[in-house]
Coordinates of C-alpha atoms in Angstrom, one line a residue:
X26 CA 0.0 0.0 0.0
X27 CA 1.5 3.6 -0.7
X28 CA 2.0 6.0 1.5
X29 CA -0.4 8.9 0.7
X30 CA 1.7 11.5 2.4
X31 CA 5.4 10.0 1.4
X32 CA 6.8 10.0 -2.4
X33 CA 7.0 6.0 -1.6
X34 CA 5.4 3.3 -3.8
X35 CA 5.5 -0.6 -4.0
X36 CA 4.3 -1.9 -7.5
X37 CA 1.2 -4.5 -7.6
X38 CA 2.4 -7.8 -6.1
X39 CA -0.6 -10.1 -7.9
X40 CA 1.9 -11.4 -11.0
X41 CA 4.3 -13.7 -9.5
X42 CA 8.1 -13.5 -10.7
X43 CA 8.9 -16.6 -12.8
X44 CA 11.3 -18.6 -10.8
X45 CA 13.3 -20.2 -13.8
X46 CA 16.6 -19.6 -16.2
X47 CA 16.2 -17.9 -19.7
X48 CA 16.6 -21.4 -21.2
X49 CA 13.7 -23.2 -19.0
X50 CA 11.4 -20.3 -20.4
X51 CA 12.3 -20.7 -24.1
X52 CA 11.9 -24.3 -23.8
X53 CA 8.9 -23.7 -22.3
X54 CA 7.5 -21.0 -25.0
X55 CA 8.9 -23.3 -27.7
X56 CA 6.8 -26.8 -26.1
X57 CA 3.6 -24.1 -25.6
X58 CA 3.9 -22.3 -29.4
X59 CA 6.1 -25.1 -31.7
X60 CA 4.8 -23.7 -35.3
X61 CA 4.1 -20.2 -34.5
X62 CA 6.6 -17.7 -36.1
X63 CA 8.9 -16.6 -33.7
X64 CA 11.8 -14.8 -35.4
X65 CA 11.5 -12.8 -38.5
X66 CA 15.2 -10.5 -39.8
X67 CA 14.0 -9.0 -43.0
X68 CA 17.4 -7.7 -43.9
X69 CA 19.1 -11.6 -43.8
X70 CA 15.4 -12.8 -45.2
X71 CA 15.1 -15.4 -43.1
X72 CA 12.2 -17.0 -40.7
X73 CA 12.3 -19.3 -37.9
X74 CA 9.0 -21.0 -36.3
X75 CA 9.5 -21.7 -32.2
X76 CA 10.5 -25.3 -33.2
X77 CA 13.1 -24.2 -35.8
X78 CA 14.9 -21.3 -33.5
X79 CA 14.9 -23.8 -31.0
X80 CA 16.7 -26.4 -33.0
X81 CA 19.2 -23.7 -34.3
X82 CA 19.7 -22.3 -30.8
X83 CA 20.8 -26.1 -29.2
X84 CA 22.8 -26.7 -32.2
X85 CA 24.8 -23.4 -31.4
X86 CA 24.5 -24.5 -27.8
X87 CA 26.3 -27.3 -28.4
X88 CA 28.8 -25.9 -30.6
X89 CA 29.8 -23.3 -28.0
X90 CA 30.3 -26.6 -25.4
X91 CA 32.6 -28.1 -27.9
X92 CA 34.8 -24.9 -27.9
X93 CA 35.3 -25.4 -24.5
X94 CA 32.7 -22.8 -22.9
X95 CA 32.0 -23.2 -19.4
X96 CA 29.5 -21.6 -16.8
X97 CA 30.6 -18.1 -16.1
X98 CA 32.7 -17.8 -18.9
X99 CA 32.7 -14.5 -20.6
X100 CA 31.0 -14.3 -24.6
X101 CA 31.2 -11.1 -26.2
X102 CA 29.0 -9.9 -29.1
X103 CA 30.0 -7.3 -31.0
X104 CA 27.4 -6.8 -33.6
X105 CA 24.4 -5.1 -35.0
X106 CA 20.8 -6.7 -35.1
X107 CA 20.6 -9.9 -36.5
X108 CA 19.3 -13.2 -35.6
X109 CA 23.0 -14.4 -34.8
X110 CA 22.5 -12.1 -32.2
X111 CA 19.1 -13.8 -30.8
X112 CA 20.8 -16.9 -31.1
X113 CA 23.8 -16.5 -29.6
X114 CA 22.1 -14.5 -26.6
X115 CA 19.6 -18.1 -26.0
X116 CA 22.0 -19.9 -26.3
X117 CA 24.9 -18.7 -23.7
X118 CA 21.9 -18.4 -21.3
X119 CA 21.4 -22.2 -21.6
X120 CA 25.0 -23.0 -20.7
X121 CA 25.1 -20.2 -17.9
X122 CA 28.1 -18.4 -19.9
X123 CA 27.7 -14.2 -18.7
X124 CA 27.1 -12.7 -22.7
X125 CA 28.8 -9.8 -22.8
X126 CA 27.1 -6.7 -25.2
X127 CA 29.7 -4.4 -27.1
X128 CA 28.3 -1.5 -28.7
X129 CA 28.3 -1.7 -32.5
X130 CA 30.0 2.0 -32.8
X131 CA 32.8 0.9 -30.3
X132 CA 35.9 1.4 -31.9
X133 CA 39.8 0.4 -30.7
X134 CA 40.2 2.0 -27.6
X135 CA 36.8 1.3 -26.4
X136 CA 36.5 -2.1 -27.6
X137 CA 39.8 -3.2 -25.7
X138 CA 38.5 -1.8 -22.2
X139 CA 35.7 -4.1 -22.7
X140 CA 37.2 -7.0 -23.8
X141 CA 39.5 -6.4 -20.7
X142 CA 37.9 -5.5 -17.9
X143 CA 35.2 -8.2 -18.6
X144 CA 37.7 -10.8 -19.0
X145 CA 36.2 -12.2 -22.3
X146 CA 37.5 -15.4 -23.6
X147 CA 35.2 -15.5 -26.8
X148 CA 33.8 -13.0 -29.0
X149 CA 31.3 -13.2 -31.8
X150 CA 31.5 -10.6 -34.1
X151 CA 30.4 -8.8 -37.5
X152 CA 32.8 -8.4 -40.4
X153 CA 31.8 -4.7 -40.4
X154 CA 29.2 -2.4 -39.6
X155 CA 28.2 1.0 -41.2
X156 CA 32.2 1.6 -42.6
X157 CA 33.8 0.1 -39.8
X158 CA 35.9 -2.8 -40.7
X159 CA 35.7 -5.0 -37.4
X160 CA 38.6 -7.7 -38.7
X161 CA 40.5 -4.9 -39.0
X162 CA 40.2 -3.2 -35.7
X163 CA 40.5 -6.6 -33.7
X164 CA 43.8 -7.8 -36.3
X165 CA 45.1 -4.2 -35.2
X166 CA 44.1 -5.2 -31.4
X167 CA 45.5 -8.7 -31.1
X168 CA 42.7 -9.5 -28.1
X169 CA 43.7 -12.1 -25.7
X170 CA 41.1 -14.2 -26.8
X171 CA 40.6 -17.9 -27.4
X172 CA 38.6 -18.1 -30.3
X173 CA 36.7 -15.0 -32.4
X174 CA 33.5 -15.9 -34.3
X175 CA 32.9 -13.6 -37.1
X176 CA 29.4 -13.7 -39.1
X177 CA 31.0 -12.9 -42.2
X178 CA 30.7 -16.0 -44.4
X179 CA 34.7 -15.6 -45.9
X180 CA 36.5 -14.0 -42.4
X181 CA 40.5 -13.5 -42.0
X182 CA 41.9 -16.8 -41.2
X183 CA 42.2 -16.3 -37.6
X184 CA 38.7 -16.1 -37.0
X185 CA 36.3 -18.9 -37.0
X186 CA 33.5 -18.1 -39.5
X187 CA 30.0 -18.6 -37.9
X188 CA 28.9 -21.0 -40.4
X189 CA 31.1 -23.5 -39.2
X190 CA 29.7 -23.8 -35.7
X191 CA 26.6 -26.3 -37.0
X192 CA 29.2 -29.0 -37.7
X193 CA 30.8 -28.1 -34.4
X194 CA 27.4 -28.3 -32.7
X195 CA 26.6 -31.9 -34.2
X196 CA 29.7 -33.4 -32.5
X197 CA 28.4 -32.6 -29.2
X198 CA 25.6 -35.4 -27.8
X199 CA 22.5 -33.1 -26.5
X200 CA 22.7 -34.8 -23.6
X201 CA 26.2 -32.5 -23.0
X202 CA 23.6 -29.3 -23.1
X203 CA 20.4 -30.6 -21.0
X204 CA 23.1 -31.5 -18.3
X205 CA 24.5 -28.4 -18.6
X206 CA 21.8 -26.6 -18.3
X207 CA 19.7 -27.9 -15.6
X208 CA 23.0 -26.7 -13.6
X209 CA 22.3 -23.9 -13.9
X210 CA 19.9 -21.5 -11.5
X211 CA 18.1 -17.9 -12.1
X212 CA 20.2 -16.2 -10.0
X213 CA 23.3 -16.6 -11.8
X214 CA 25.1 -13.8 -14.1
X215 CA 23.9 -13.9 -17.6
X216 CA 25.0 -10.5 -18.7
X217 CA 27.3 -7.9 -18.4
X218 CA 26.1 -4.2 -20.1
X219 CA 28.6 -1.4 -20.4
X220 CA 26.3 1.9 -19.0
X221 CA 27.9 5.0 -21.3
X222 CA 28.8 7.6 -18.5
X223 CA 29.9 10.9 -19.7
X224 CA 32.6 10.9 -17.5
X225 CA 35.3 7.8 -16.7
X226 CA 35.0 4.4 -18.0
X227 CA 31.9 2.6 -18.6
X228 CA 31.0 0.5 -16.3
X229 CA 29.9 -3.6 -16.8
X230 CA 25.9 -3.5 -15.0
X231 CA 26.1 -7.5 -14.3
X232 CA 22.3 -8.7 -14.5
X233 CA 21.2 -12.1 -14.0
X234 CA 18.5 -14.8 -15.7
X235 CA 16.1 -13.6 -12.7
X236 CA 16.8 -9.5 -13.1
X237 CA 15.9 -9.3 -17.1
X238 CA 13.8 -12.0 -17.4
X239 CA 11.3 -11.1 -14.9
X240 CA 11.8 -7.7 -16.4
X241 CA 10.9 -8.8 -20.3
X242 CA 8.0 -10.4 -18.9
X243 CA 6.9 -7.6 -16.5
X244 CA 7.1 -5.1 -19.8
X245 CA 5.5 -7.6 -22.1
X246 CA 2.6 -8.3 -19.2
X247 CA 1.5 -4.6 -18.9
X248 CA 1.4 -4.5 -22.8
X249 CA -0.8 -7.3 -23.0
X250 CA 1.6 -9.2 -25.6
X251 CA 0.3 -12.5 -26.4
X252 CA 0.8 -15.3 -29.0
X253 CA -1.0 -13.5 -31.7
X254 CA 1.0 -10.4 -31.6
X255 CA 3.8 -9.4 -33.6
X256 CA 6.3 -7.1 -32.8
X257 CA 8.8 -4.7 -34.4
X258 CA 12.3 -4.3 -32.8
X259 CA 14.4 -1.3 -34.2
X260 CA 16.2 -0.7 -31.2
X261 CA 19.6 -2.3 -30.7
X262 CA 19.4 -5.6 -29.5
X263 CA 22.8 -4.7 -27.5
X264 CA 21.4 -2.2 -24.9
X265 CA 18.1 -3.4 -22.9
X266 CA 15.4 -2.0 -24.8
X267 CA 16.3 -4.6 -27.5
X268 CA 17.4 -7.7 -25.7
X269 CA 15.2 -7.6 -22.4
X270 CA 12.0 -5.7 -23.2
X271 CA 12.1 -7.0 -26.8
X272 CA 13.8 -10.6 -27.0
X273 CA 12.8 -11.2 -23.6
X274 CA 9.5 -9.9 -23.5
X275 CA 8.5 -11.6 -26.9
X276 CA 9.6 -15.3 -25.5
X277 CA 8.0 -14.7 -22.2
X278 CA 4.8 -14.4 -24.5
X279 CA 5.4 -16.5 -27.5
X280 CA 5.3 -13.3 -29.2
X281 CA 7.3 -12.8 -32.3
X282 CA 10.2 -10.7 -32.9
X283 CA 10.7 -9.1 -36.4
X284 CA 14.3 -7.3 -37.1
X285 CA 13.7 -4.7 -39.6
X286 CA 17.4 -4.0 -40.4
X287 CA 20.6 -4.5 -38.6
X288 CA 20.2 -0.2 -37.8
X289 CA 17.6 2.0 -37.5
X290 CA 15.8 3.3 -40.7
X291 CA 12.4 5.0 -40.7
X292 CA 11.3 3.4 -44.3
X293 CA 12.6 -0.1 -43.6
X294 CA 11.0 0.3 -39.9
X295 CA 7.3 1.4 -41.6
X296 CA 7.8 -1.3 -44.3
X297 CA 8.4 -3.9 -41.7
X298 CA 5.1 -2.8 -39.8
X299 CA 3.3 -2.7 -43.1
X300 CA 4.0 -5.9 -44.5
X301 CA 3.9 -8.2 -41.3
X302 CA 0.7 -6.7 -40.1
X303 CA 2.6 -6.0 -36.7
X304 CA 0.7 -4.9 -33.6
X305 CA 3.6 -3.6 -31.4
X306 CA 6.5 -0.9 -32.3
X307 CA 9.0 -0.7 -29.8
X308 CA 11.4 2.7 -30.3
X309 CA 13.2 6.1 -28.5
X310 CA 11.3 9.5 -29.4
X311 CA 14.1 10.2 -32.4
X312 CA 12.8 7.0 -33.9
X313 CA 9.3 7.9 -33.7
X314 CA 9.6 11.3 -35.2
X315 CA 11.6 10.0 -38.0
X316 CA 8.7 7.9 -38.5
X317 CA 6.1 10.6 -38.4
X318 CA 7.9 13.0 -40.6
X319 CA 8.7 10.4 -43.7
X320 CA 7.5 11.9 -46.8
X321 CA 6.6 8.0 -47.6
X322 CA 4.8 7.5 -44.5
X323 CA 1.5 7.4 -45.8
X324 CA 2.1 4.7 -48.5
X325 CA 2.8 2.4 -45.2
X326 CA -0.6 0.5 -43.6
X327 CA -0.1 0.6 -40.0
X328 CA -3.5 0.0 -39.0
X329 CA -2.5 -3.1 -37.7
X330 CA -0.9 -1.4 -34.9
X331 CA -2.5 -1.3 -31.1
X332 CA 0.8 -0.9 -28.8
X333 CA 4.5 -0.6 -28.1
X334 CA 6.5 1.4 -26.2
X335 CA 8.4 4.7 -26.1
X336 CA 11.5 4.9 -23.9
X337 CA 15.5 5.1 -24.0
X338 CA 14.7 9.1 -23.2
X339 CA 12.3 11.7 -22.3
X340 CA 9.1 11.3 -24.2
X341 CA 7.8 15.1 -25.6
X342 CA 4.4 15.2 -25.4
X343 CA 3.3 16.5 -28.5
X344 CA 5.2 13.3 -30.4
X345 CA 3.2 11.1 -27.9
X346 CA 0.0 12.6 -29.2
X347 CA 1.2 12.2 -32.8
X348 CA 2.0 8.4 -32.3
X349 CA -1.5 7.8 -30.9
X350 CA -3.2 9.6 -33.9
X351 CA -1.0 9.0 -36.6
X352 CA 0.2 5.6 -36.5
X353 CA -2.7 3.9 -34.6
X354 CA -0.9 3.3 -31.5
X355 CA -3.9 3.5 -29.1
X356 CA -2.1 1.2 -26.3
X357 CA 1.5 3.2 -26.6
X358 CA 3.2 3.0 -23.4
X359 CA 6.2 4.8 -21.5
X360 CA 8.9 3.0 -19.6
X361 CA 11.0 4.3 -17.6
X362 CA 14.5 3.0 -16.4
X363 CA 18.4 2.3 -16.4
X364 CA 20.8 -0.7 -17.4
X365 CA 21.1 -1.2 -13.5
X366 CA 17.2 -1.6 -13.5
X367 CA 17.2 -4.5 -15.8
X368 CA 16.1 -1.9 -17.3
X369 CA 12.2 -0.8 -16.6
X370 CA 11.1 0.2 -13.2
X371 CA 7.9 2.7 -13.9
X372 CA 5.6 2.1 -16.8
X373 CA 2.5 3.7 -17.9
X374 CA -0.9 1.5 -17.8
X375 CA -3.1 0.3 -21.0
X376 CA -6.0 2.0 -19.4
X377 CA -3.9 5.1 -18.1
X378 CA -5.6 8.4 -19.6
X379 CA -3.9 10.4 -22.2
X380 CA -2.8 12.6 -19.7
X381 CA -0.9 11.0 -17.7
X382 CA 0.5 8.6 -21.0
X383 CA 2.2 11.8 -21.9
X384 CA 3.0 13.6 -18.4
X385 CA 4.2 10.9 -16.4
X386 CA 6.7 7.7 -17.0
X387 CA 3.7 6.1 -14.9
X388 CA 3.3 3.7 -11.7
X389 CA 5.8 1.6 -10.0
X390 CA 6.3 -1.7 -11.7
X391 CA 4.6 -5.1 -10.2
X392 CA 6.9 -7.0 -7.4
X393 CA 9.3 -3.5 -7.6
X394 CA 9.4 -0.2 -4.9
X395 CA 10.9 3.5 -5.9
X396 CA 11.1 6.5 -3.5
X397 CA 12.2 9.8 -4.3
X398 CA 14.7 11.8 -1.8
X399 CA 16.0 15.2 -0.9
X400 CA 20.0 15.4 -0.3
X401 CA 20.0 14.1 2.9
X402 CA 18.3 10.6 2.0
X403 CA 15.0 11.3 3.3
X404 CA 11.9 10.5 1.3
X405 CA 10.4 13.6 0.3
X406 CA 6.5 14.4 0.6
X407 CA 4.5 14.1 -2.6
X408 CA 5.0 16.7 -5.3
X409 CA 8.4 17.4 -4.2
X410 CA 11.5 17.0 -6.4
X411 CA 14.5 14.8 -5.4
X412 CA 16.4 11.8 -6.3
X413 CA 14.5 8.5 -7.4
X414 CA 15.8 5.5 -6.1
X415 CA 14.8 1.5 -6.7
X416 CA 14.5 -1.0 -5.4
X417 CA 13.9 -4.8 -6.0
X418 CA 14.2 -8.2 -8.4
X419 CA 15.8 -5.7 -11.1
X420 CA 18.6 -4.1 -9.4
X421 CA 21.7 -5.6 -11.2
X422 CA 24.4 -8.1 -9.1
X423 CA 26.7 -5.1 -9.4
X424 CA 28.9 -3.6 -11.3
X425 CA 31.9 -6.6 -12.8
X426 CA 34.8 -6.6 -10.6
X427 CA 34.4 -3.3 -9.9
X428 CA 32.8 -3.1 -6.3
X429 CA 33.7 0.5 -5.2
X430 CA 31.4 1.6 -8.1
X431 CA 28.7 -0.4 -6.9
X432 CA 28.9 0.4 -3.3
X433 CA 28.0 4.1 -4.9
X434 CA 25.6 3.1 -6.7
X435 CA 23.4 0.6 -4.3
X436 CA 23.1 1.5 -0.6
X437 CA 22.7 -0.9 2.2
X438 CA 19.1 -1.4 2.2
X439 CA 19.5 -2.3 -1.6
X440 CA 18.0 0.7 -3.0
X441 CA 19.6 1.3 -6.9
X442 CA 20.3 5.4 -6.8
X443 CA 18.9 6.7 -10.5
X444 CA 20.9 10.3 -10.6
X445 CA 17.3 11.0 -11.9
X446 CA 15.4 13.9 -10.2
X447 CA 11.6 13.4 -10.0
X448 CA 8.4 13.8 -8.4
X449 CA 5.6 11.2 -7.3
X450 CA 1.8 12.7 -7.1
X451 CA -1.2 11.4 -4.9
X452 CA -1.4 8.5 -7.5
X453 CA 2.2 7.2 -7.6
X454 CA 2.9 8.8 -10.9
X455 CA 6.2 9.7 -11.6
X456 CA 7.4 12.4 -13.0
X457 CA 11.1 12.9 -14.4
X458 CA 12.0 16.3 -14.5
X459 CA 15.5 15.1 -15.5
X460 CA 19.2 14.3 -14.7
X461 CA 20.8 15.7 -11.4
X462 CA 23.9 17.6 -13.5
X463 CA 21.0 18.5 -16.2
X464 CA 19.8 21.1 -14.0
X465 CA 20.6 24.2 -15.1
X466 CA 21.3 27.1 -12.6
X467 CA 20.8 30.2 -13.9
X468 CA 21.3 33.4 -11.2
X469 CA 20.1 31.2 -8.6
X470 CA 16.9 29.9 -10.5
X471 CA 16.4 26.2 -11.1
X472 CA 15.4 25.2 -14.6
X473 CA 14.7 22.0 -15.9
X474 CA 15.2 21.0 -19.0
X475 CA 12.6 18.5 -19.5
X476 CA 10.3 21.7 -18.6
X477 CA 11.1 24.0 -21.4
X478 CA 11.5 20.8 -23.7
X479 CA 8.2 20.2 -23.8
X480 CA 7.0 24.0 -24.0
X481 CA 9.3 24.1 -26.8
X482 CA 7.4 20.8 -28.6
X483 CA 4.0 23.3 -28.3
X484 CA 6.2 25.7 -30.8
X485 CA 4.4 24.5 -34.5
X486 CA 7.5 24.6 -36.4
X487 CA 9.5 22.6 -33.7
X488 CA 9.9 18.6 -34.4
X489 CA 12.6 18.4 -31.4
X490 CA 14.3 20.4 -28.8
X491 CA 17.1 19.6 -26.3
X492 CA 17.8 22.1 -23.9
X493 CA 21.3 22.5 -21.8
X494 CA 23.1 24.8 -19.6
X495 CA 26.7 26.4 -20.3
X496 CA 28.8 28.2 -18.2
X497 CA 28.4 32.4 -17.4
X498 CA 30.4 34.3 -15.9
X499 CA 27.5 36.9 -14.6
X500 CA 24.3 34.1 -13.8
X501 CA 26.6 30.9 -13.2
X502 CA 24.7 29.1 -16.1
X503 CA 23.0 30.4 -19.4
X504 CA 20.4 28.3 -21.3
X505 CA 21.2 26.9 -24.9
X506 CA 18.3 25.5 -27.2
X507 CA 19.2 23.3 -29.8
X508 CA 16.4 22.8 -32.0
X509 CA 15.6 20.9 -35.1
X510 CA 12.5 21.8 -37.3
X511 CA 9.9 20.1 -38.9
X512 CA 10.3 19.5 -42.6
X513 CA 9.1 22.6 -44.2
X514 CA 9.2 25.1 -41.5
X515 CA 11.6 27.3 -39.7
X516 CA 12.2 29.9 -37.0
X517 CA 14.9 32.3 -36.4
X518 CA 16.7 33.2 -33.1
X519 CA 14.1 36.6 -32.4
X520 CA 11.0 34.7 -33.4
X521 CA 11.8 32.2 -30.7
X522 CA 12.7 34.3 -28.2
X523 CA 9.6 36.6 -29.2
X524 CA 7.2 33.6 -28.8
X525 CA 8.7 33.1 -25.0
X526 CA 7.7 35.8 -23.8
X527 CA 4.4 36.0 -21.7
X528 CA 4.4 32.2 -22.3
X529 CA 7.3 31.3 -19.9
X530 CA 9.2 33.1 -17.1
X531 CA 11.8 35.3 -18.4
X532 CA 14.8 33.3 -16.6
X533 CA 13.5 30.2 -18.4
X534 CA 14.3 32.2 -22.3
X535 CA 17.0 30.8 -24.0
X536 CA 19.6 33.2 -24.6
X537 CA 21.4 31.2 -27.5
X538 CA 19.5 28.9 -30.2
X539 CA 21.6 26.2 -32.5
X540 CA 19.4 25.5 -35.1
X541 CA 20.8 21.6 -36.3
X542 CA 19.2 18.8 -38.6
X543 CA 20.3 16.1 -35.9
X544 CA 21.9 15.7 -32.1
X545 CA 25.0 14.3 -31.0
X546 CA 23.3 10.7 -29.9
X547 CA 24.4 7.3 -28.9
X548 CA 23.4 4.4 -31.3
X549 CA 21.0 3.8 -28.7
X550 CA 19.2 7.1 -29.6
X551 CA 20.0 8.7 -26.4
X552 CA 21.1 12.5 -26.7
X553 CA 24.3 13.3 -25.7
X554 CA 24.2 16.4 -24.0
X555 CA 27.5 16.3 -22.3
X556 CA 28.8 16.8 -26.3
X557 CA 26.3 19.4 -27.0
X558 CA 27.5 21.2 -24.1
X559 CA 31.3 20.9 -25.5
X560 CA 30.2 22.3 -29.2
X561 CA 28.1 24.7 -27.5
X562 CA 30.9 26.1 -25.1
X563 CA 33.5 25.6 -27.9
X564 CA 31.3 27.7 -30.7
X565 CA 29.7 30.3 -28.2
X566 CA 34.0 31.1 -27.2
X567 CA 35.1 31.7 -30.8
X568 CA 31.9 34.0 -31.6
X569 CA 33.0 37.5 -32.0
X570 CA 32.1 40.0 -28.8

């Protein structure tokens, strides 16, 4: 029950958490679905019913035992969306080996951190990805690895080429796997993701079969997925949105998974909706308003669409309103959450009003609890702004081998600390108001970001905003607006500033615009504002007076 006066909520307890490994829920979903379509990856044209994927996934199973992979071993995957990916990721689950997710833009420096402080042994990898020639960069690396899968068909002769692995697999009894894995338990490491802080090295959020698959289910329960639905993943399978609520969600559900393209691309992702007569979209607000704004959108059928989910960043309002009208996504939902979180801790509601679909990042998940506290780590009263915190079955193991950074980041009574600042009303909504070093300062006024964001999103010519804060010497912090414009349309600097005023408090204006065609983002979609700050800083300086 929540506490009506504190900013305190426990999510419903009625769905129980499903006390298994990833491999006993496949098998289970494959025994329960056999000839429905499970995996569809239009870009390799290929289709795989439950039974099929199954049979693929042991057979890679097995081949990975006959390579010598044992529990707690460390795979890495370094590679775009593909249905290698989904393969490889059931199938190190079933022998308990920790898969480790490298982000397809890594390049030398960052790759060999990874590799490193995760202590991989294997990797599977692309042979390139948009340019970058991934032989290359790992010949130039000389890993200390014991064997390197690449998906190219005709690789460098020191890596094993993927299609080799079936034979491998065949050599191996099944018995080797079902012993294997019924070792295993759903507490174990499955999973190591690097979290991209804008400061430092990335750290390795270790999750286990219990964190993210409870958490693909959780997502997949509130969206009602079921064995008729179809869903569209353009997200990258490497980060959480892609792998847990998508990959993890669809088996929880029998639900299948459709791969548009190994990227993101706004005609291929409409196509792919289009043609397979999907019900779900899953994608960050970039996504959706590339989607909105394609010249080609309206030869695309998407009335086939009910649901999805909008997440990875903060959700304007006005391109909520537009995916519920426009592309027939009655059902959309917002999640809310980190890597640490497995990743979704608050999630809007099927029957939530529009409202608060586009004010709030919703309730407390089921079997979850968040608070929200001032500086001194006491829960703050309703409607007050302060740090959100979680706790529960999602909070990662910890950060691998690195247990200073997790002491900072969990605190004794196990609650995950966001660096999010938010506010909980009467309800148990949430909402963000955005990151604790987003806040801008200006002559002793706080301004939020997410705030003006939205304000900005009521601005007709405006398709998306980012606002950030830059040093000054005479109000500590000024306010910079980056804004890109719908196709069409445009604004200058005055107009802007014109429109502001009488709308918003003077302090909240925007002394500088940048008017840009895209943001500095991550290939997660998630704005980097820590590099808009640096161009911003660096431009602004060698301005004339």
């Amino acid at each position: 029950m929540d506490q009506p006066n504190q900013s305190y909520s426990r999510g419903a307890q009625d769905k129980t958490l499903l006390a298994m490994t990833i491999g006993q829920a496949f098998d289970h979903t494959v025994a329960q679905h056999a000839d429905g379509e499970a995996l569809v990856v239009r870009h390799q044209q290929c289709r795989y019913t439950w039974r099929q994927l199954a049979a693929t996934v042991d057979l890679h199973a097995r081949a990975f035992l006959a390579l010598g992979m044992q529990t707690g071993d460390r795979l890495g995957i370094w590679a775009p969306n593909c249905a290698e990916w989904c393969i490889s990721q059931i199938a190190s689950a079933k022998l308990g080996v920790i898969l480790v997710n490298i982000n397809p833009a890594y390049r030398t420096s960052e790759l060999d951190y990874v590799l490193k402080q995760s202590g991989c042994q294997w990797l599977v990898c692309a042979g390139s990805f948009k340019g970058s020639d991934y032989h290359a960069i790992l010949q130039e690396l000389s890993p200390d690895l014991r064997s390197m899968i690449s998906l190219d068909p005709s690789p460098p002769a020191e890596f094993l080429p993927w299609s080799q692995l079936a034979a491998l697999g065949s050599g191996v009894p099944p018995e080797q796997l079902h012993t294997r894995q019924a070792s295993l338990h759903f507490d174990q490491a499955v999973n190591i993701q690097y979290t991209s802080g804008t400061t430092g090295f990335p750290k390795g959020a270790t999750l286990s079969h219990h964190n993210i698959l409870n958490n693909g289910y959780m997502v997949g329960e509130s969206l009602g997925l079921t064995a008729q639905d179809r869903l569209v993943i353009p997200v990258p399978l490497y980060h959480c949105f892609g792998m847990v609520m998508g990959n993890l969600g669809c088996i929880t559900h029998g639900t299948t998974m459709i791969y548009p393209n190994d990227g993101f691309d706004p005609l291929l992702t409409l196509t792919a909706v289009a043609e397979e007569r999907a019900t779900g979209l899953y994608g960050v607000p970039t996504m959706f308003i590339a989607l909105l704004d394609h010249p080609r959108r309206g030869e695309c059928d998407l009335s086939t669409l009910r649901t999805g989910i909008m997440a990875g960043a903060t959700c304007p309002i006005e391109v909520m309103r537009r995916v519920i009208s426009e592309l027939h996504m009655g059902e959309v939902q917002i999640a809310y959450g980190m890597t640490e979180t497995s990743p979704v801790s608050l999630q809007t509601g099927a029957n939530d009003d529009l409202e608060r679909r586009v004010t709030t990042v919703g309730r407390t998940q089921p079997q979850l609890e968040n608070k929200i506290i001032d500086t001194d780590g006491n829960t703050v009263a309703r409607g007050e702004i302060g740090e959100l915190c979680t706790r529960g079955y999602s909070v990662m193991l910890g950060y691998w081998n690195n247990p200073e950074g997790t002491r900072d980041a969990i605190d004794d009574a196990g609650w995950m600390h966001t660096g999010d600042l938010a506010t909980m009303d009467e309800h148990g909504y949430v909402c963000i108001a955005g990151r604790n070093k987003d806040m801008i300062i200006r002559g002793g006024e706080n301004v939020y970001p997410r705030e003006l964001e939205e304000f900005f999103f009521t601005h007709p010519a405006v398709a998306d905003v980012q606002i950030i804060g830059i040093p000054d010497a005479r109000y500590g912090e000024e306010i910079v607006a980056w804004v890109k414009f719908h196709p069409g349309h445009v604004a200058n600097e005055l107009e802007l500033q014109t429109w502001c005023k009488g709308r918003i408090a003077h302090f909240k204006t925007p002394k500088h615009f940048k008017f840009v065609d895209e943001f500095p983002m991550t290939v997660t979609g998630k704005i980097q504002k820590f590099r808009m700050r640096e161009i911003s800083i660096e431009e602004l300086r060698t301005q004339p007076n």
